[in-house]
Amino acid sequence: MAELRYHDQQAKSDYYKLKDILDKLPVFCKDFFRGIEPRTQSRTRLAYAYDLTVFFQFLKNTNPLLKDKDINSLTVDILDKITVKDIEEYMEYLKYRPDEDNNEVINKETGIKRKIASLKSFYNYYYENQDIKTNAPALVRLPKIKQKDIIRLDYNEVARLLDEVDSGEGLTERQKKFHTLTRKRDLALISLLLGTGMRISECIGIDINQINFEETAVNIHRKGGKEETIYFSDEVLEPLLSYYEERKHIIPAEGSEMAFFLSLQNKRLSVRSAEKLVKKYSEIVTPLKHITPHKLRSTYGTHLYQETGDIYLVADVLGHADVNTTKKHYAAIDEDRRRSARKAVKLREV
């Protein structure tokens, strides 16, 4: 049987996870997931399922009428019985709630906003299909999210990070033993992230046959399902080729035959492992910035915007569906550019 591509493997895994969750949710929920399937990605549907699980557990825990009822047996008319006040209480509950093991889960504004947004989509489906008469979540205001500064690396920090990945000088003695085995892979991966701004999931999902070394291009599977070709510089090409020569002599584990980036177990490198390796090196170079793969993406976007001033180019290369998303993230750079404009025009020759 031919090996499934990374995003197909993920979709298959998400399908079975979703199926297990749906067996524990009210039966009518299956209509919602069936209805949104053509226009959503598997990871989005899975996130909705997790969020709805929390919502129905909240109802069972706080509503005396549902205390002795099986969640799976609830019918769609339960949604008409939920008021705006109930949703507001749910938002309060989300701040500090117990998980299945009775451990405290803390949600900040972004987490609460996402769960309420999931609930709004859920209600909208049944309301638009006239299965319910009321739509309480539509009347609730989402939490206001404070805009945070973009954390990114400056040019000197990028150079120092790449030097550290290459040399491994700041690593512990134990880490240095593994570094001899992973140096080329790690340098190729971090160079690719810094040189293209791709998401970490897009990066580790790359197959060998998706890289065109002659054209310095790689075909990636974007968030949202779109496939795109993005281009990288000669600075990125060099470590990629170096690792590729090493990769050709590795016998991959079953199911990872086509994966470009491999773990020490010769399996496709996972998102979690890639996040750990970025953290390992960046903590040596910039311990106070808490650099993640997403912040390497922000670093690339920032540098590209500083060099070109073209927000539409940045949005296109980063794969943002809406340029307003890009504008929001790089508004601070715009402010710097506007501030620098005061020195650009001379009224008199000095």
Coordinates of C-alpha atoms in Angstrom, one line a residue:
M1 CA 0.0 0.0 0.0
A2 CA 1.3 3.4 -0.9
E3 CA 2.4 5.7 1.9
L4 CA -0.1 8.4 2.7
R5 CA 1.1 12.0 2.6
Y6 CA 1.5 13.7 5.9
H7 CA -1.7 15.8 5.7
D8 CA -3.6 12.7 4.7
Q9 CA -2.2 10.8 7.6
Q10 CA -3.3 13.6 9.9
A11 CA -6.7 13.8 8.4
K12 CA -7.2 10.0 8.9
S13 CA -6.0 10.3 12.5
D14 CA -8.3 13.2 13.2
Y15 CA -11.2 11.3 11.7
Y16 CA -10.9 8.5 14.2
K17 CA -10.4 10.9 17.1
L18 CA -13.5 12.8 16.0
K19 CA -15.5 9.6 15.7
D20 CA -14.6 8.6 19.3
I21 CA -15.6 12.0 20.7
L22 CA -18.9 12.1 18.7
D23 CA -19.9 8.8 20.4
K24 CA -19.9 10.7 23.7
L25 CA -21.7 13.8 22.5
P26 CA -25.5 14.2 21.9
V27 CA -26.5 12.2 18.8
F28 CA -27.8 15.4 17.0
C29 CA -24.2 16.8 17.0
K30 CA -23.4 14.5 14.1
D31 CA -25.6 16.6 11.9
F32 CA -23.5 19.7 12.6
F33 CA -20.2 17.9 11.8
R34 CA -21.6 16.4 8.7
G35 CA -22.8 19.8 7.6
I36 CA -19.5 21.6 8.0
E37 CA -17.4 18.8 6.6
P38 CA -17.2 20.1 3.0
R39 CA -15.8 23.6 4.1
T40 CA -13.6 22.8 7.1
Q41 CA -10.4 21.0 7.7
S42 CA -10.2 17.9 9.9
R43 CA -8.2 19.7 12.6
T44 CA -10.9 22.4 12.8
R45 CA -13.7 19.9 13.2
L46 CA -11.7 18.1 15.9
A47 CA -11.2 21.4 17.8
Y48 CA -14.9 22.0 17.6
A49 CA -15.6 18.6 19.1
Y50 CA -13.2 19.2 22.0
D51 CA -14.9 22.6 22.7
L52 CA -18.4 21.1 22.5
T53 CA -17.4 18.4 24.9
V54 CA -16.4 21.0 27.5
F55 CA -19.7 22.8 26.9
F56 CA -22.0 19.8 27.4
Q57 CA -20.0 18.7 30.4
F58 CA -20.6 22.2 31.8
L59 CA -24.3 21.8 31.3
K60 CA -24.3 18.5 33.0
N61 CA -22.3 19.7 36.0
T62 CA -24.2 22.9 36.6
N63 CA -27.8 22.3 35.5
P64 CA -29.8 20.2 38.0
L65 CA -32.2 19.0 35.3
L66 CA -29.3 17.4 33.4
K67 CA -27.4 15.9 36.4
D68 CA -28.8 12.4 36.0
K69 CA -29.1 12.5 32.2
D70 CA -26.6 10.9 29.8
I71 CA -25.1 13.6 27.5
N72 CA -25.5 11.3 24.6
S73 CA -29.2 11.2 25.0
L74 CA -29.8 14.9 24.8
T75 CA -31.9 16.2 21.9
V76 CA -31.5 19.4 19.9
D77 CA -34.3 21.2 21.8
I78 CA -31.9 21.5 24.7
L79 CA -30.2 24.4 22.8
D80 CA -33.4 26.4 23.0
K81 CA -33.4 26.2 26.7
I82 CA -30.0 27.9 27.0
T83 CA -30.1 31.6 27.8
V84 CA -27.7 34.4 27.4
K85 CA -27.1 34.2 31.1
D86 CA -26.2 30.6 30.8
I87 CA -23.6 31.4 28.2
E88 CA -22.1 34.1 30.3
E89 CA -21.9 31.7 33.2
Y90 CA -20.2 29.3 30.9
M91 CA -17.6 31.9 30.0
E92 CA -17.0 32.4 33.7
Y93 CA -16.7 28.7 34.2
L94 CA -14.1 28.5 31.4
K95 CA -11.6 30.7 33.2
Y96 CA -10.9 28.0 35.8
R97 CA -12.4 24.6 35.2
P98 CA -11.6 21.0 36.2
D99 CA -10.6 18.6 33.5
E100 CA -11.5 14.9 33.4
D101 CA -8.9 14.1 36.0
N102 CA -10.1 17.0 38.2
N103 CA -7.0 19.1 37.5
E104 CA -7.5 22.8 37.1
V105 CA -7.5 24.1 33.5
I106 CA -6.9 27.9 33.1
N107 CA -8.2 29.6 30.0
K108 CA -7.2 33.1 29.1
E109 CA -9.2 35.5 26.9
T110 CA -8.0 33.8 23.7
G111 CA -9.0 30.4 24.8
I112 CA -12.4 31.5 26.0
K113 CA -13.0 33.4 22.8
R114 CA -12.2 30.3 20.7
K115 CA -14.6 28.1 22.7
I116 CA -17.4 30.7 22.4
A117 CA -16.7 31.1 18.7
S118 CA -17.0 27.3 18.3
L119 CA -20.4 27.5 20.2
K120 CA -21.6 30.3 17.9
S121 CA -20.8 28.2 14.8
F122 CA -22.6 25.2 16.4
Y123 CA -25.7 27.2 17.2
N124 CA -25.7 29.0 13.8
Y125 CA -25.9 25.7 12.0
Y126 CA -29.1 24.6 13.8
Y127 CA -30.6 28.1 13.8
E128 CA -30.1 28.5 10.0
N129 CA -31.6 25.1 9.5
Q130 CA -34.6 26.1 11.6
D131 CA -34.0 23.2 14.1
I132 CA -34.0 25.7 16.9
K133 CA -35.9 29.0 17.5
T134 CA -33.3 30.9 19.6
N135 CA -29.6 31.6 19.3
A136 CA -28.3 32.7 22.7
P137 CA -24.5 32.7 21.8
A138 CA -25.2 35.2 19.0
L139 CA -26.2 37.8 21.6
V140 CA -23.1 37.3 23.7
R141 CA -20.1 39.6 23.3
L142 CA -16.7 37.9 22.9
P143 CA -13.9 38.8 25.2
K144 CA -11.7 41.7 24.1
I145 CA -8.3 40.4 23.2
K146 CA -5.4 42.7 24.1
Q147 CA -3.0 43.1 21.2
K148 CA 0.5 41.8 22.1
D149 CA 3.8 42.9 20.7
I150 CA 5.3 40.6 18.2
I151 CA 8.2 38.7 19.7
R152 CA 10.8 38.1 17.0
L153 CA 14.6 37.8 16.5
D154 CA 16.6 40.7 15.1
Y155 CA 19.2 40.1 12.4
N156 CA 22.1 39.5 14.9
E157 CA 20.0 37.0 16.9
V158 CA 19.2 35.1 13.8
A159 CA 22.9 34.8 12.9
R160 CA 23.7 33.7 16.5
L161 CA 20.9 31.1 16.5
L162 CA 22.1 29.5 13.3
D163 CA 25.7 29.6 14.6
E164 CA 24.6 27.8 17.8
V165 CA 22.6 25.2 15.8
D166 CA 25.7 24.6 13.7
S167 CA 28.3 24.4 16.5
G168 CA 26.2 23.2 19.5
E169 CA 28.7 25.0 21.8
G170 CA 26.1 26.1 24.4
L171 CA 24.6 22.6 24.7
T172 CA 25.0 20.4 27.7
E173 CA 27.4 17.4 27.4
R174 CA 24.5 15.1 27.0
Q175 CA 22.9 17.3 24.4
K176 CA 26.2 17.5 22.5
K177 CA 26.1 13.7 22.0
F178 CA 22.8 13.9 20.2
H179 CA 23.9 17.0 18.4
T180 CA 26.5 15.0 16.4
L181 CA 23.6 13.0 15.1
T182 CA 21.1 15.8 14.4
R183 CA 23.2 18.8 13.5
K184 CA 22.5 18.8 9.8
R185 CA 18.8 18.1 10.2
D186 CA 18.4 20.8 12.8
L187 CA 20.3 23.4 10.8
A188 CA 18.3 22.5 7.7
L189 CA 14.9 22.7 9.6
I190 CA 15.6 26.0 11.4
S191 CA 17.1 27.6 8.3
L192 CA 14.0 26.6 6.3
L193 CA 11.7 28.1 9.0
L194 CA 13.7 31.3 9.2
G195 CA 14.1 31.6 5.4
T196 CA 10.5 31.0 4.3
G197 CA 8.2 31.8 7.3
M198 CA 6.3 28.5 6.8
R199 CA 4.3 27.0 9.7
I200 CA 6.0 24.2 11.7
S201 CA 3.2 21.7 10.6
E202 CA 3.9 22.7 6.9
C203 CA 7.6 22.1 7.5
I204 CA 7.6 18.7 9.1
G205 CA 4.9 17.6 6.6
I206 CA 7.4 18.0 3.6
D207 CA 8.1 14.9 1.6
I208 CA 11.4 14.4 -0.2
N209 CA 9.7 14.7 -3.7
Q210 CA 8.2 18.0 -2.8
I211 CA 11.6 19.8 -2.7
N212 CA 13.0 21.1 -6.0
F213 CA 16.6 21.9 -5.2
E214 CA 17.4 23.2 -8.7
E215 CA 14.5 25.7 -8.6
T216 CA 15.1 26.3 -4.8
A217 CA 11.4 25.7 -4.2
V218 CA 9.3 23.5 -2.0
N219 CA 5.6 22.5 -2.4
I220 CA 3.8 22.7 0.9
H221 CA 0.3 21.9 2.1
R222 CA -1.1 25.1 3.6
K223 CA -3.4 25.5 6.6
G224 CA -6.9 25.3 5.0
G225 CA -5.9 22.6 2.5
K226 CA -4.4 24.7 -0.3
E227 CA -1.1 23.5 -1.9
E228 CA 1.5 26.2 -2.7
T229 CA 5.0 26.4 -4.0
I230 CA 7.3 28.7 -2.0
Y231 CA 10.8 29.6 -2.7
F232 CA 13.9 29.7 -0.5
S233 CA 17.3 31.4 -0.8
D234 CA 20.7 29.9 -1.5
E235 CA 21.5 30.4 2.2
V236 CA 18.7 27.9 2.9
L237 CA 19.6 25.7 0.0
E238 CA 23.1 24.9 1.4
P239 CA 22.0 23.3 4.7
L240 CA 19.0 21.6 3.0
L241 CA 21.3 19.9 0.5
S242 CA 23.8 18.9 3.2
Y243 CA 21.0 17.2 5.2
Y244 CA 19.5 15.7 2.1
E245 CA 22.8 13.9 1.4
E246 CA 22.7 12.5 4.9
R247 CA 19.0 11.7 4.6
K248 CA 19.6 9.5 1.5
H249 CA 21.5 7.0 3.6
I250 CA 18.9 6.7 6.4
I251 CA 16.5 3.8 6.3
P252 CA 13.2 5.3 7.4
A253 CA 10.6 3.5 9.6
E254 CA 7.5 2.1 8.0
G255 CA 5.1 4.8 7.1
S256 CA 7.8 7.5 7.0
E257 CA 9.5 6.5 3.8
M258 CA 8.9 9.8 2.0
A259 CA 9.3 12.1 5.0
F260 CA 12.2 14.6 4.6
F261 CA 12.7 15.5 8.3
L262 CA 13.2 12.3 10.4
S263 CA 13.5 11.8 14.1
L264 CA 16.3 9.7 15.7
Q265 CA 13.8 6.8 15.5
N266 CA 13.8 7.4 11.7
K267 CA 10.1 8.4 11.8
R268 CA 8.7 11.6 10.5
L269 CA 9.6 14.4 12.9
S270 CA 6.6 15.4 15.0
V271 CA 5.5 19.0 15.6
R272 CA 6.2 18.6 19.3
S273 CA 9.8 17.4 18.7
A274 CA 10.4 20.2 16.3
E275 CA 9.1 22.7 18.9
K276 CA 11.5 21.2 21.4
L277 CA 14.5 21.5 19.2
V278 CA 13.8 25.2 18.4
K279 CA 13.4 25.8 22.2
K280 CA 16.6 24.0 23.0
Y281 CA 18.8 26.2 20.8
S282 CA 16.9 29.5 21.2
E283 CA 17.1 29.3 25.0
I284 CA 20.9 29.5 24.7
V285 CA 20.8 32.5 22.4
T286 CA 17.8 34.5 23.6
P287 CA 16.6 33.0 26.9
L288 CA 14.3 35.9 27.7
K289 CA 12.3 35.8 24.4
H290 CA 10.9 32.3 24.7
I291 CA 11.3 31.6 20.9
T292 CA 8.9 29.1 19.3
P293 CA 8.6 28.0 15.7
H294 CA 5.7 30.5 15.3
K295 CA 8.0 33.3 16.4
L296 CA 10.6 32.3 13.8
R297 CA 7.7 32.7 11.3
S298 CA 7.1 36.2 12.8
T299 CA 10.8 36.9 12.4
Y300 CA 10.6 36.1 8.7
G301 CA 7.5 38.2 8.2
T302 CA 9.0 41.1 10.0
H303 CA 12.2 41.1 8.0
L304 CA 10.4 40.6 4.7
Y305 CA 8.1 43.6 5.5
Q306 CA 11.0 45.8 6.6
E307 CA 12.9 45.0 3.4
T308 CA 9.9 45.4 0.9
G309 CA 7.3 47.5 2.7
D310 CA 4.8 45.3 0.7
I311 CA 2.1 44.0 3.2
Y312 CA 0.4 42.1 0.4
L313 CA 3.6 40.2 -0.5
V314 CA 4.0 39.3 3.2
A315 CA 0.4 38.1 3.4
D316 CA 0.8 36.0 0.3
V317 CA 4.1 34.4 1.3
L318 CA 2.9 33.7 4.8
G319 CA -0.3 32.1 3.5
H320 CA -2.7 34.5 5.2
A321 CA -6.1 34.3 3.7
D322 CA -6.9 37.8 4.8
V323 CA -4.4 40.7 4.5
N324 CA -6.0 42.3 7.5
T325 CA -4.6 39.5 9.6
T326 CA -1.1 40.5 8.4
K327 CA -1.8 44.2 8.9
K328 CA -2.8 43.5 12.5
H329 CA 0.4 41.6 13.3
Y330 CA 2.7 44.1 11.7
A331 CA 1.0 47.3 12.7
A332 CA 3.9 48.2 15.1
I333 CA 6.3 48.1 12.2
D334 CA 4.0 50.5 10.3
E335 CA 4.2 52.8 13.2
D336 CA 8.0 52.7 13.1
R337 CA 8.0 53.5 9.4
R338 CA 5.6 56.4 9.9
R339 CA 7.9 57.7 12.7
S340 CA 10.9 57.5 10.5
A341 CA 9.2 59.5 7.8
R342 CA 9.7 62.7 9.8
K343 CA 13.3 62.6 8.8
A344 CA 12.9 61.6 5.2
V345 CA 11.9 65.0 3.7
K346 CA 14.2 68.1 4.1
L347 CA 12.7 71.5 4.0
R348 CA 16.0 73.3 3.6
E349 CA 19.4 72.2 2.6
V350 CA 21.8 72.1 5.5

